[in-house]
Structure formats: structure tokens, C-alpha cells
CSV table of C-alpha atoms and ligand atoms in Angstrom, one decimal:
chain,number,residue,atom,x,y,z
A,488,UNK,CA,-15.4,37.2,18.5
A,489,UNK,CA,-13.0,35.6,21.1
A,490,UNK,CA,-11.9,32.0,20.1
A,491,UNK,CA,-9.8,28.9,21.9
A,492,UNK,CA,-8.1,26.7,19.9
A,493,UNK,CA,-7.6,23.5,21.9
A,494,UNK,CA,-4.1,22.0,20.6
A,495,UNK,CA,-0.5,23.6,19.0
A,496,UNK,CA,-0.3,21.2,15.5
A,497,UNK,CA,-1.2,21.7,12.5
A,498,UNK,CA,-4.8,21.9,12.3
A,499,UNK,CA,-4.9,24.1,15.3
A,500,UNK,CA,-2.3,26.5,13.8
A,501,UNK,CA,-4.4,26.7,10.4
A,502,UNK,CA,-7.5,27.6,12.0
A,503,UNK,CA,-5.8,30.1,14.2
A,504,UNK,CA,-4.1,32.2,11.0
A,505,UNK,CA,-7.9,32.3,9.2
A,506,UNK,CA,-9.3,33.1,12.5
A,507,UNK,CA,-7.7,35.7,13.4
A,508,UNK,CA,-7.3,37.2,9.3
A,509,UNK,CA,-10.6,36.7,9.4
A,510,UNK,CA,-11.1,39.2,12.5
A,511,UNK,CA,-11.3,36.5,15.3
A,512,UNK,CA,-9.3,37.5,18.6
A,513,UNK,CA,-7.7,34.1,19.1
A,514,UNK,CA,-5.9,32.3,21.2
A,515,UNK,CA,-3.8,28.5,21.2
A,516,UNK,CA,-3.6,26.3,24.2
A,517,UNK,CA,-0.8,23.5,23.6
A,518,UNK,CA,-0.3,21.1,26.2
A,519,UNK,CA,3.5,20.7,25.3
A,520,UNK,CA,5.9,22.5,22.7
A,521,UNK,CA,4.0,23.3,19.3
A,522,UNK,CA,4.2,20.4,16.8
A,523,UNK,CA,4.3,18.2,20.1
A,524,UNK,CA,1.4,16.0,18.6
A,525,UNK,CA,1.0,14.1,15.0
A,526,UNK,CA,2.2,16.8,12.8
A,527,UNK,CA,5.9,16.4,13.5
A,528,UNK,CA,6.4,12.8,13.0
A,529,UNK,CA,4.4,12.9,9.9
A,530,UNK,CA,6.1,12.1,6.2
A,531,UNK,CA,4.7,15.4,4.7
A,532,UNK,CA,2.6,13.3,2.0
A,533,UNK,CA,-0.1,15.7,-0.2
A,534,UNK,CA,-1.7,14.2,-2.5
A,535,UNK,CA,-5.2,14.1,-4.5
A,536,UNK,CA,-5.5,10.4,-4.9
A,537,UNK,CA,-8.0,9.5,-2.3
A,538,UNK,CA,-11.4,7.1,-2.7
A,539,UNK,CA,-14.3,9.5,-1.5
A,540,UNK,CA,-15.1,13.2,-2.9
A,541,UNK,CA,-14.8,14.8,0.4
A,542,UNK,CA,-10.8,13.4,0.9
A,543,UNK,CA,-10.1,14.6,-3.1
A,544,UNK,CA,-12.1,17.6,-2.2
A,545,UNK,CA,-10.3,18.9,0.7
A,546,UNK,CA,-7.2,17.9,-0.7
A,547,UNK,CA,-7.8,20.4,-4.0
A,548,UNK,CA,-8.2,23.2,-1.4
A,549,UNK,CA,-5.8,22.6,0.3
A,550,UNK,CA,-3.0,22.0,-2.6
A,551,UNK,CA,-4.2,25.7,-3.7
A,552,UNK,CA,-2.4,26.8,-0.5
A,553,UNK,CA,0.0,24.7,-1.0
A,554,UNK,CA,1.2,25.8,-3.9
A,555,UNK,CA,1.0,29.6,-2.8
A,556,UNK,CA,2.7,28.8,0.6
A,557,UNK,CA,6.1,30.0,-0.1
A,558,UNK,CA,4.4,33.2,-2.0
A,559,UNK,CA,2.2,33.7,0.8
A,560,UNK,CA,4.1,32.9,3.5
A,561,UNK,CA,7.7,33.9,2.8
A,562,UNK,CA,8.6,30.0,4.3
A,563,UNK,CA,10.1,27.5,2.2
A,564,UNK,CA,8.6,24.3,3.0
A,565,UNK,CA,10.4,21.8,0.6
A,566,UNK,CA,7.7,21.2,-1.3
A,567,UNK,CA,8.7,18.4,-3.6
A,568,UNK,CA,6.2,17.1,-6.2
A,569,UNK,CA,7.1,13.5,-7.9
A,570,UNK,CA,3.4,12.3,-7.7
A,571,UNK,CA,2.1,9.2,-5.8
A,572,UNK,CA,1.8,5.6,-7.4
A,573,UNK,CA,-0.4,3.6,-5.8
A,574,UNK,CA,0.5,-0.3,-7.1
A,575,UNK,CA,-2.5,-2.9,-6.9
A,576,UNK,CA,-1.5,-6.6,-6.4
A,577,UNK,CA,-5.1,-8.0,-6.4
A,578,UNK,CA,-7.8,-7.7,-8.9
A,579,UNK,CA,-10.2,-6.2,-6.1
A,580,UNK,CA,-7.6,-3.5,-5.4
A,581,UNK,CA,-7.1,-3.2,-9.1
A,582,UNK,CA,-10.8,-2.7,-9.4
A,583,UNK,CA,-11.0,-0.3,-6.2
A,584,UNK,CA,-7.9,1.9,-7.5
A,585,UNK,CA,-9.7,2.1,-11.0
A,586,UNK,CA,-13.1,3.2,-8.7
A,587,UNK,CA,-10.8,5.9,-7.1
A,588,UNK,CA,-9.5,7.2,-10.0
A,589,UNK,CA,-12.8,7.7,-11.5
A,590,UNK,CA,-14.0,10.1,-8.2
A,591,UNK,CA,-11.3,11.9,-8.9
A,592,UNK,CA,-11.6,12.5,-12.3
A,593,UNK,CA,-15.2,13.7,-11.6
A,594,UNK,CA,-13.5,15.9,-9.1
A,595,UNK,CA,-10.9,17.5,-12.2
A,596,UNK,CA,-8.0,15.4,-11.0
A,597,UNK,CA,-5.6,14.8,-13.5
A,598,UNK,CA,-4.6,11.0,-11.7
A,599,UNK,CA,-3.9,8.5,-14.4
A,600,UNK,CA,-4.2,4.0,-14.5
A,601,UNK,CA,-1.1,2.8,-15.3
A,602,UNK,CA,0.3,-1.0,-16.4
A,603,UNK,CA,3.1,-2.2,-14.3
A,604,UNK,CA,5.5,-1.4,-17.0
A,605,UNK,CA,3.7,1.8,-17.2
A,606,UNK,CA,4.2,2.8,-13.5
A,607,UNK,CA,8.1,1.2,-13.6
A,608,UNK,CA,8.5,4.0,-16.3
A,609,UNK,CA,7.6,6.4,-13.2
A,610,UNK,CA,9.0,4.4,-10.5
A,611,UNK,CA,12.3,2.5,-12.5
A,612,UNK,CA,12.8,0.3,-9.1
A,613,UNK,CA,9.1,-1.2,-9.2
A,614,UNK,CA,9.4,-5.1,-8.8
A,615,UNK,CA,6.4,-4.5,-11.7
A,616,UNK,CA,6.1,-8.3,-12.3
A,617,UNK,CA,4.2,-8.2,-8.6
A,618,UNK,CA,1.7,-6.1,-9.5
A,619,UNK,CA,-1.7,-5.9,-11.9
A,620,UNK,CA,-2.2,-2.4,-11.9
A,621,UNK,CA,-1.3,1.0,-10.5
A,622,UNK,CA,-2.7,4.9,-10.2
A,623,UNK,CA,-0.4,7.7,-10.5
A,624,UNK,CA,-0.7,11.7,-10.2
A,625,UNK,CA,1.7,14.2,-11.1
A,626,UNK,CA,0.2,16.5,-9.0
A,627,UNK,CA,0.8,14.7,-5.8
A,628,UNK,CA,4.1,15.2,-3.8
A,629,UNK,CA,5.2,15.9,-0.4
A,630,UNK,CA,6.3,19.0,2.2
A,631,UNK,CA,8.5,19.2,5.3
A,632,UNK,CA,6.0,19.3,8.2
A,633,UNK,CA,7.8,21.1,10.5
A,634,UNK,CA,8.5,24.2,7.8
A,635,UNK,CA,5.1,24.2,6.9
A,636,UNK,CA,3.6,24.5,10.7
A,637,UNK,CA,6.3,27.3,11.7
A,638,UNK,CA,4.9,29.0,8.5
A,639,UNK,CA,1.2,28.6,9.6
A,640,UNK,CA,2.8,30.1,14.0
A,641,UNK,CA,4.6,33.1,12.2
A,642,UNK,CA,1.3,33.8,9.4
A,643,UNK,CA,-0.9,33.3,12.8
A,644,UNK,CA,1.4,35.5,15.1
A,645,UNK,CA,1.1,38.4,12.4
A,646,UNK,CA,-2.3,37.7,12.0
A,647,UNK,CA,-2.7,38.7,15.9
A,648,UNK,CA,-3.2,35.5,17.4
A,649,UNK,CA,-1.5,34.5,20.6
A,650,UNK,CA,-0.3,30.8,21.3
A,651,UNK,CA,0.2,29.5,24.8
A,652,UNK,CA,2.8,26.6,24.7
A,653,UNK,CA,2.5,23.8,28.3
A,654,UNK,CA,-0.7,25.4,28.5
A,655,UNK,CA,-2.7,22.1,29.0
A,656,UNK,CA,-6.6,23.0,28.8
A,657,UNK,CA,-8.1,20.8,31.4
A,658,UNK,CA,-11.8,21.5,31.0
A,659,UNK,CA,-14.3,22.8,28.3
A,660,UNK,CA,-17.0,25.4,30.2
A,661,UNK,CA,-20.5,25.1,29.6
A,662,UNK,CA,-23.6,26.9,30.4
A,663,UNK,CA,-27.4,26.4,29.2
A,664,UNK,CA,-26.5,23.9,26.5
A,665,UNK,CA,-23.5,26.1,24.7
A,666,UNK,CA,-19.9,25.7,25.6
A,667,UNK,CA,-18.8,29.2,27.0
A,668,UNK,CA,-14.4,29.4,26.7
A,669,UNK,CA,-11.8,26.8,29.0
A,670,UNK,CA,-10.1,26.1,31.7
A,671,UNK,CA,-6.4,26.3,31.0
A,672,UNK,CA,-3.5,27.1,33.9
A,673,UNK,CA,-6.1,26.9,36.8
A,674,UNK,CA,-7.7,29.8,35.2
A,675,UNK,CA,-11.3,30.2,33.8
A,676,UNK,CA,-11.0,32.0,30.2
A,677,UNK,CA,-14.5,32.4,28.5
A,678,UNK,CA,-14.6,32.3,24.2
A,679,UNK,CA,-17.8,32.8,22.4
A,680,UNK,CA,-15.9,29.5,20.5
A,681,UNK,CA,-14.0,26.9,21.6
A,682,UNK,CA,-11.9,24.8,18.5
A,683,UNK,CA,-11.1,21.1,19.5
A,684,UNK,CA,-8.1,20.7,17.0
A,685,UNK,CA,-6.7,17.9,20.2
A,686,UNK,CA,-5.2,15.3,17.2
A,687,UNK,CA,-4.7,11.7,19.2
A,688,UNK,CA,-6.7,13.9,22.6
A,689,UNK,CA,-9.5,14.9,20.4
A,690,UNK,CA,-11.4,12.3,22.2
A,691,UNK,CA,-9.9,13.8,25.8
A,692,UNK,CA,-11.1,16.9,24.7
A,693,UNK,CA,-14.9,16.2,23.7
A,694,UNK,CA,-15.4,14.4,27.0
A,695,UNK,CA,-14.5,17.4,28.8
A,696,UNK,CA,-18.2,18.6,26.8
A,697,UNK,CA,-19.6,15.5,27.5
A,698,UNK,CA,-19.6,14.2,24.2
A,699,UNK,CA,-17.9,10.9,23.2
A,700,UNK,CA,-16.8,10.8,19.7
A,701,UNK,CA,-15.0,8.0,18.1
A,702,UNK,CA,-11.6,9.0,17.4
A,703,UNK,CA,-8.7,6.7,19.0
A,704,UNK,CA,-5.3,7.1,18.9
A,705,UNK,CA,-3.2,4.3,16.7
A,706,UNK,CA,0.7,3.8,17.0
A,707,UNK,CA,2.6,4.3,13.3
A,708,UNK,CA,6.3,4.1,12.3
A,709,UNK,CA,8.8,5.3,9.9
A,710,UNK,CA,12.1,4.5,9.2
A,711,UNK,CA,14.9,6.9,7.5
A,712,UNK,CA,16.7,4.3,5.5
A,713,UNK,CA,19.9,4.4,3.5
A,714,UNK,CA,19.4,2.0,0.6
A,715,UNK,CA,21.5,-0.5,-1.2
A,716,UNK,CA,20.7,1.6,-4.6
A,717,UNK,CA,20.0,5.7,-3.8
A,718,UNK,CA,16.3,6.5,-4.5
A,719,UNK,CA,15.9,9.2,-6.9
A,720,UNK,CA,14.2,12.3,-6.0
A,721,UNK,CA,12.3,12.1,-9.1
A,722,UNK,CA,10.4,8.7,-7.5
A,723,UNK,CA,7.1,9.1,-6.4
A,724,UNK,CA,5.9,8.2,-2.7
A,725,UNK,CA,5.2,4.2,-4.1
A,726,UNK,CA,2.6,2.5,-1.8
A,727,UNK,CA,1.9,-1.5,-2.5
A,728,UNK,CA,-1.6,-1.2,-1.3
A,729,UNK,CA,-2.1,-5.0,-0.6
A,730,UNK,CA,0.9,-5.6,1.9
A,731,UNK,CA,1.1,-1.4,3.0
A,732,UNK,CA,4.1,-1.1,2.6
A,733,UNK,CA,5.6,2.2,1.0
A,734,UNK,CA,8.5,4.6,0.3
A,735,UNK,CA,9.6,7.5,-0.4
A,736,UNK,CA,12.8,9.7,-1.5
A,737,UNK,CA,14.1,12.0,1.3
A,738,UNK,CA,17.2,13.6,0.2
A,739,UNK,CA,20.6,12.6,-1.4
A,740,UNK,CA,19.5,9.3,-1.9
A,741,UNK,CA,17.9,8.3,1.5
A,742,UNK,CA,14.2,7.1,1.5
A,743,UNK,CA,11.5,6.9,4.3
A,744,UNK,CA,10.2,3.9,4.5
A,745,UNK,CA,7.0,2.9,6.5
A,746,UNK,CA,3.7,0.8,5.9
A,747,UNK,CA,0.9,-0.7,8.3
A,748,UNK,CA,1.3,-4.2,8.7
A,749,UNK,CA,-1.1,-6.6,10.8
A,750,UNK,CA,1.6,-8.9,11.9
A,751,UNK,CA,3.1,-6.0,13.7
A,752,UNK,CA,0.5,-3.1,14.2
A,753,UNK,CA,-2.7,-3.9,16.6
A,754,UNK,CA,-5.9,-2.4,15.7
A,755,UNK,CA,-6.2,1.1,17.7
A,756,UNK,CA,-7.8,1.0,21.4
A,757,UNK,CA,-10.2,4.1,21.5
A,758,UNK,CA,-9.4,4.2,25.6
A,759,UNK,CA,-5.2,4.2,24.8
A,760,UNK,CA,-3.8,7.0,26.4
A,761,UNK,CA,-2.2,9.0,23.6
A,762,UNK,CA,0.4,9.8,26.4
A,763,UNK,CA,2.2,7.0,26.6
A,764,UNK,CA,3.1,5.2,23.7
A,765,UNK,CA,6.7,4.3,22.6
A,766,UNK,CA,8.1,6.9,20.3
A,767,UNK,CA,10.8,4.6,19.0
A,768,UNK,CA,10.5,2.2,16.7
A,769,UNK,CA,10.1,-1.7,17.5
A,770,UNK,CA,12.9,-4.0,15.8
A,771,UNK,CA,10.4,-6.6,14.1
A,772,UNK,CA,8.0,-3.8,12.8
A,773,UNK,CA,11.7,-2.0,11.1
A,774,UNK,CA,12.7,-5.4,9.9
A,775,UNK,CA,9.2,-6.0,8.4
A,776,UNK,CA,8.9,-2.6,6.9
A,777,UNK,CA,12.7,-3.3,5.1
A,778,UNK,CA,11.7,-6.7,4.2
A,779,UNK,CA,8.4,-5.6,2.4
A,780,UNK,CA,9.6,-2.3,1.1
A,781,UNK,CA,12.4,-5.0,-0.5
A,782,UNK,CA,9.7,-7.2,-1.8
A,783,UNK,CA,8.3,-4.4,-4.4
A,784,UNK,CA,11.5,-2.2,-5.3
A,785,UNK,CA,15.1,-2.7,-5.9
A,786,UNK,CA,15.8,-0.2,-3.4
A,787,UNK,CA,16.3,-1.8,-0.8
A,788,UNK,CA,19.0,-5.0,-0.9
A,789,UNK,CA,20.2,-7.1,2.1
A,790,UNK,CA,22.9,-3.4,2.7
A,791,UNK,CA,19.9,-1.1,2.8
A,792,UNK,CA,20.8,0.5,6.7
A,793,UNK,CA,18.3,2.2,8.9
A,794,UNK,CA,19.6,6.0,9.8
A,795,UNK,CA,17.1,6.6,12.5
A,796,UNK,CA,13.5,6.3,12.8
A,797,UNK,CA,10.2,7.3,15.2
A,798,UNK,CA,6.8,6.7,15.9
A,799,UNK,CA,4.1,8.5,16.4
A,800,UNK,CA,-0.1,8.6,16.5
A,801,UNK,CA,-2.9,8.9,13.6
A,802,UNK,CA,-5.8,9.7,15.4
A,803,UNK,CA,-8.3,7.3,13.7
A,804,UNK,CA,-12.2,7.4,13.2
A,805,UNK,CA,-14.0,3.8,11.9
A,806,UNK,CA,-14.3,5.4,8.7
A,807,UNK,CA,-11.1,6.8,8.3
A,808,UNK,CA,-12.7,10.4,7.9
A,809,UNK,CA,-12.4,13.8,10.0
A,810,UNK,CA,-15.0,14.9,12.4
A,811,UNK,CA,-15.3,18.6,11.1
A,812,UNK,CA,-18.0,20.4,12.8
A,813,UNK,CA,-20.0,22.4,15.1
A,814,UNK,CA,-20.5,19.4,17.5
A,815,UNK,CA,-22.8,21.4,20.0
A,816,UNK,CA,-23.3,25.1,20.2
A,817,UNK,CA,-19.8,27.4,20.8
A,818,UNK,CA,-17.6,23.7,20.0
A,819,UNK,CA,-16.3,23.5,16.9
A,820,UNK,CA,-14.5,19.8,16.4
A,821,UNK,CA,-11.6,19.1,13.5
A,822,UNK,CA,-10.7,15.9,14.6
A,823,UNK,CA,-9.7,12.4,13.2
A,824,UNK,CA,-8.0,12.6,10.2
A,825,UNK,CA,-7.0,9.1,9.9
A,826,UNK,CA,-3.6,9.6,9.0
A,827,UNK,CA,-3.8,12.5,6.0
A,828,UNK,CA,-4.6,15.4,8.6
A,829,UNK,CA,-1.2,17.4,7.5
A,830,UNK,CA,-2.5,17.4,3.7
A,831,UNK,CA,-5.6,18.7,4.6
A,832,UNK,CA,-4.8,21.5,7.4
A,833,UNK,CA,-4.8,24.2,5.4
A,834,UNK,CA,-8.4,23.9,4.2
A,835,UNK,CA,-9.9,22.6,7.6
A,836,UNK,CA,-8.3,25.7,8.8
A,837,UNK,CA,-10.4,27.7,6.5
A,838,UNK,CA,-13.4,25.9,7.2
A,839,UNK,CA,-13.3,25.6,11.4
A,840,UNK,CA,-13.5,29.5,10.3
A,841,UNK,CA,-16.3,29.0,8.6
A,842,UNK,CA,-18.1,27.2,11.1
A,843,UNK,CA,-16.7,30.0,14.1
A,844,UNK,CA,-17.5,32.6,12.2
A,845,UNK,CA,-20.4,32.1,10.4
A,846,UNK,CA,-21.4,28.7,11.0
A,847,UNK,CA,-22.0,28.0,7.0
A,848,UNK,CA,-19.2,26.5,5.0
A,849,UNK,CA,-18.7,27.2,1.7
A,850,UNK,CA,-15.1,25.9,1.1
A,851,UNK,CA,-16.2,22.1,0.5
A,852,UNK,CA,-19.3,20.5,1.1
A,853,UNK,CA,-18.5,19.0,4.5
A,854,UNK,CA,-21.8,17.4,5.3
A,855,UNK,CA,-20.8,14.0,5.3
A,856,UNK,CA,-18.2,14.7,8.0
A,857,UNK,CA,-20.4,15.2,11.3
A,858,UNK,CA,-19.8,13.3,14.0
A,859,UNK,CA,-24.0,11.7,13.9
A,860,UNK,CA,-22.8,9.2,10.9
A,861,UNK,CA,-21.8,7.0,14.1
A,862,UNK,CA,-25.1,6.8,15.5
A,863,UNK,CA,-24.9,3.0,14.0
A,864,UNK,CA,-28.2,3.8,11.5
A,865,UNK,CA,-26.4,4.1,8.2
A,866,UNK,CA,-23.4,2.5,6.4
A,867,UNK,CA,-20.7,4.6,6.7
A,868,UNK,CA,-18.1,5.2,3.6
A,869,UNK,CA,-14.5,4.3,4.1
A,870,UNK,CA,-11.9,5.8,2.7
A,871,UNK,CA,-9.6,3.0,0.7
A,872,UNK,CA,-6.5,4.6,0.1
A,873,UNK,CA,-5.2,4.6,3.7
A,874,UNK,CA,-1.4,3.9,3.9
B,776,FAD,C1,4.0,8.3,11.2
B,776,FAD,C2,3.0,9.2,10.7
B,776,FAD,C3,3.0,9.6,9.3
B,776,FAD,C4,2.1,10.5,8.8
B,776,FAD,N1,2.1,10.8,7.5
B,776,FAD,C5,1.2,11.7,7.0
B,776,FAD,C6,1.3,12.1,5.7
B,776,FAD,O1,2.2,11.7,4.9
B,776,FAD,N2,0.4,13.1,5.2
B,776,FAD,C7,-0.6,13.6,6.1
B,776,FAD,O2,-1.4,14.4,5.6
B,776,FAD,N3,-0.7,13.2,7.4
B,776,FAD,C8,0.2,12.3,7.9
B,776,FAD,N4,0.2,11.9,9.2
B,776,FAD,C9,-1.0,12.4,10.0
B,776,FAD,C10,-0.7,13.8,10.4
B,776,FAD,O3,0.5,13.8,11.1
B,776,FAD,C11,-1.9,14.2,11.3
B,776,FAD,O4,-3.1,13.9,10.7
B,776,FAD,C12,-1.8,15.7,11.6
B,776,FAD,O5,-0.5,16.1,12.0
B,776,FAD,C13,-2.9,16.1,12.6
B,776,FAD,O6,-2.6,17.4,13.1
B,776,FAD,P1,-3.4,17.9,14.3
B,776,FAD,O7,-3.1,19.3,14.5
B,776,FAD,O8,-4.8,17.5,14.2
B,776,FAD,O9,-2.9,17.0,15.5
B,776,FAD,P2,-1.5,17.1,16.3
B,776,FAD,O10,-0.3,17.5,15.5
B,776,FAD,O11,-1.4,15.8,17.1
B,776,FAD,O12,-1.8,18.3,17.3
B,776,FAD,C14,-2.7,18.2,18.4
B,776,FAD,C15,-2.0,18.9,19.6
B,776,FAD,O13,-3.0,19.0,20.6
B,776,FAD,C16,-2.3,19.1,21.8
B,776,FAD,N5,-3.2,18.8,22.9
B,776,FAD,C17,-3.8,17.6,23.2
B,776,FAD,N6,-4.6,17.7,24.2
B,776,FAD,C18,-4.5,19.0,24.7
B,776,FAD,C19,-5.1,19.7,25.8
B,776,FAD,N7,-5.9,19.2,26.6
B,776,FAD,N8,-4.7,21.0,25.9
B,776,FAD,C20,-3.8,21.6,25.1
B,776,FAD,N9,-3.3,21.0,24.0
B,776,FAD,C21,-3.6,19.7,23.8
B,776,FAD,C22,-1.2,18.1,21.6
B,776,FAD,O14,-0.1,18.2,22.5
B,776,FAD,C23,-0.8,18.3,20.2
B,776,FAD,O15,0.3,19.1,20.0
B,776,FAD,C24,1.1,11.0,9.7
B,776,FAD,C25,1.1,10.7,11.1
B,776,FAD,C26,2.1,9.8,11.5
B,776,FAD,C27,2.0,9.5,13.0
């Protein structure tokens, strides 16, 4: 079976390593350099604590990679694991982080409701007097994202695939209702499947099959930030989920700081052009995401300095879920992962094999991730724990 994979980050990477161990002949189109999209300008964050089964679900198959990554892989990827604390200002966030934590513990999660003094003990800068409660799991952590995608191009290279870098695809072949390979380089190259793994162009990339699904780019920022106080690496990412604001340690002391704030961050346009949007960071979002980091923690004093910092695109669906499927015959979409799409590469990897190979995944039950929940006839289920 001959297969197109339609964009060089981390989700197309994955699925190209289980294609071809899996006995695909594959190939990868990326428009730019590989990691040119998301996957670069990501914080690394893996973690289990999510609000619906299929996020906790895809995040337990994916950790068992994860974990094996190094072993399997021969790359180090940094793979650091202080947990997550999730810290709940107002009783209905204290009620929806109790709500999570019960999913997951239906799901085998070992994620635990903490006091604030509790989750100070975890975090020993919380500002703990802000908060009514807070979720934290051990098993939670982060990864270097650029490590972890060289691993998946070197594991895919050996595998057999073959990945074409400023190899823009610039239309998805059809004939008699199935999609038939691409046009990439002014060349027609026909696939029995064609992968749409586009990130912030997934949208792009379905029109080119006439289909228009619901995924739109939306602008986020991080800041590298030397604090008054050096974080320990021992703190867990800490998100305040009522002002989104949240940290992390980097190394020798540094944190990354970042958070989506209304004030500063306008709700995504679906018609943006994922193209052009400012890669820097703006100065009232950086002093915003100081100010409110410095609000929670101790961290971060009036001396806390910003090293550097960057922006890039989550490429957002209204229910902050994936699109994984076959979205019409010989197109399989893995699209939309509303800001956790690093976390879950390695298993949507293993299920866009699935779906290519056999159509029928087994991995996790995916069945609420098809791109029909937008036909406006049902409620859909958002996931809570966005940061
Ligand atoms: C600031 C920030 C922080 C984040 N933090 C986290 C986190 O802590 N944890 C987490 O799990 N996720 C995080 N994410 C989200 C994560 O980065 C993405 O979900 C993930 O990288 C998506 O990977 P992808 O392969 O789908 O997309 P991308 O990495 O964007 O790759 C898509 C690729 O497709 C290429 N492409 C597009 N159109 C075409 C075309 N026509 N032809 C050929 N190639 C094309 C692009 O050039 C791009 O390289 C963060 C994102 C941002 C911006």
C-alpha cells in the first residue's frame, strides 16, 4: 500500500514510522523544514489529566511510548516527570477538576485532589491562600519536542519511509468519490491513502478534497523567563486554571511561562492564514503572562527577566478535540488537537495506521472523534482542561 502523509510535524512523522513498520511504502510532504509547524514551539507537556475519556485515553497510549522512547528509539528526549497541578480558584472549577479526576480514575489514572496546602507541598512556591482546590499526577511530566520528532524522522527513515522537505502539496486527487495520491512539485503522485496530518493547514488541506472541517488556527505564546527565585526541577507544570496562566521548570532554574488570556489573545479566525502570523511575542501579552504567573507563585518577583520567547499556532476545533478519521474514502484526517497534539502523536500515529491500513482501530475507541459531531445536531463535549 502506497501512502502520502500531508505535513513534516509530529503527527505526520508518527504515522509515517507505524506506516511504514507496519508494511506501508510511505512517503512525507512538508511544505518547509521538518518541525516547521506546531510541534517546535511547543512546551513538551504529557500528561493524563484531561476531562473526557478519549483525551486520558490517548494520553495512556501514548505515555506507553513515551516511556519506551529512549529504549526504542536510542534518542534521549529529556523526558522529565514532576507531574502536573492543576490549581482551582472557583468552586465551579473546583467542582469540574474533582469531575476530571473522577474520568480518570475510571480510566486507571493514579491523579490525586489536593488542598492548597496539599498541592504547596508539591509546588513550595504556590500562592495557596488563592486557591480552593487543586489535581495533581505524578505520572505527568514533560519532553523536549524537537528530540522527540528527530526520534520519530530517524525511527521512520529506518522504517523505509522517505520524507520530502519544501515539498508543498498543493492539491489532493480525486476520482469516483475516493481520493487517489497528490499533487506535490507540479507532479501528480497517486497513493491508495492520503494522511492529512497539515496541523494549523489541516483546514487548507481538506478543502483541497472539498471538505470544510472546522479546525482554525489560534496564535499562543511562551516566554523563557529567569525568575527572581530559581524554579526547581522537581515543580510540576502549575496551571491556575481560572486566570490560564502557568509555568513550568526548564533547566537550571529557568521556567517557561505562558497562559491564554482574553485581554490579550482573540478568539481564533477559522479563515486566518496560518502563514502569516507574528512568531514573536507581543510586549503586553509577556507583561501579562509575568504579572499573572507572579500572582500564584513566588517565582516570579518584580527581577524575574525574560531570556527569549516565541509564538506559535494550536490548531483549534470548537470542542477542543482531534478530528481522527477516514473523512472520505483514501483520506485519512489527524487534525485539531487543540493544543495537546505533541502528547498524543505517538498514539494517533498508531491509529492513522489503523485507519490506512485496515480501516478498524483498536488502539482507543476513537468514535467520538469524527469530523460529523459538527453537523450542529448534537451537543458536543468540550474538553476543560485546556491551558
Ligand atoms: C505555544 C505552544 C505550546 C504548546 N504546548 C503543547 C504541550 O505542552 N503539549 C502538547 O501536547 N502540545 C502542545 N502544543 C500543541 C502542539 O505543538 C501541536 O498540537 C502539535 O505539534 C501538532 O503537531 P502536527 O504534526 O499536527 O502539526 P505541525 O507540527 O504544525 O505540523 C504540520 C506540518 O504540516 C506542514 N504543512 C502544512 N500544509 C502543508 C502542505 N500543503 N503541504 C506540505 N506540508 C504542509 C506544515 O509546514 C507543518 O510543518 C503547543 C503548541 C503551541 C503553539
Amino acid at each position: 500500500m502506497n501512502v502520502a502523509v500531508v505535513g513534516g510535524g509530529i503527527v505526520g512523522l508518527a504515522a509515517a514510522y507505524y506506516l511504514a513498520e507496519g508494511g506501508a511504502s510511505v512517503a512525507v510532504y512538508e511544505k518547509g523544514s521538518i518541525g516547521n509547524g506546531s510541534t517546535e514551539r511547543s512546551a513538551g507537556g504529557i500528561r493524563t489529566q484531561f476531562s473526557t475519556p478519549v483525551n486520558v485515553d490517548l494520553s495512556l497510549a501514548s505515555i506507553d511510548v513515551w516511556d519506551e522512547f529512549e529504549a526504542e528509539f536510542g534518542a534521549d528526549i529529556s523526558y522529565r516527570r514532576p507531574g502536573y497541578l492543576f490549581c482551582a480558584r472557583a468552586e465551579e472549577t473546583a467542582a469540574d477538576l474533582e469531575e476530571s479526576v473522577a474520568i480518570q480514575h475510571e480510566r486507571g489514572v493514579p491523579s490525586e485532589l489536593l488542598t492548597p496546602e496539599e498541592a504547596r507541598g508539591v509546588c513550595p512556591g504556590l500562592v495557596s491562600e488563592k486557591f480552593r482546590a487543586a489535581s495533581y499526577c505524578a505520572l505527568d511530566g514533560f519532553a523536549d519536542p524537537h528530540l522527540a520528532l528527530q526520534g520519530f524522522v530517524t525511527a521512520a527513515r529506518e522504517a523505509g519511509a522517505t520524507i520530502h522537505t519544501e515539498t508543498p502539496v498543493t492539491d489532493v486527487l480525486r476520482e469516483n468519490g475516493r481520493v487517489r495520491g497528490v499533487e506535490a512539485d507540479g507532479e501528480r503522485i497517486e497513493t491508495d491513502v492520503v494522511v492529512n496530518a497539515a496541523g494549523p493547514w489541516a483546514r487548507q488541506v481538506s478543502r483541497m478534497a472539498d471538505l470544510d472541517l472546522p479546525i482554525a488556527p489560534r496564535r499562543r505564546q511562551i516566554l523563557v523567563v529567569e525568575p527572581e527565585t530559581p524554579v526547581p526541577e522537581s515543580v510540576p507544570l502549575t496551571i491556575d486554571l481560572d486566570t490560564g496562566s502557568y509555568f513550568r521548570p526548564e533547566r537550571e532554574g529557568a521556567a517557561l511561562v505562558g497562559g491564554h488570556f482574553s485581554t490579550t489573545d482573540p478568539e481564533a479566525d477559522p479563515d486566518q492564514d496560518p502563514d502569516s502570523y507574528a512568531t514573536g511575542t507581543d510586549l503586553d501579552w509577556s507583561a501579562q503572562a509575568i504579572e499573572r504567573a507572579a500572582d500564584h507563585t513566588t517565582y516570579f518577583g518584580p527581577d524575574a527577566a525574560v531570556k527569549r520567547g516565541w509564538a506559535g499556532l494550536y490548531a483549534v476545533t470548537p470542542d477542543h478535540h482531534p478530528v481522527i478519521e477516514t473523512s472520505i474514502p483514501g483520506l485519512v484526517t489527524a487534525a485539531g488537537f487543540s493544543g495537546h497534539g505533541f502528547q498524543h502523536a505517538p498514539a494517533t500515529g498508531q491509529l492513522i495506521t489503523e485507519l490506512a491500513l485496515d480501516g478498524e482501530p483498536s488502539l482507543v475507541d476513537i468514535s467520538s472523534l469524527g469530523s460529523e459531531r459538527f453537523d450542529g445536531k448534537r451537543a458536543l463535549v468540550d474538553e476543560r482542561n485546556v491551558a
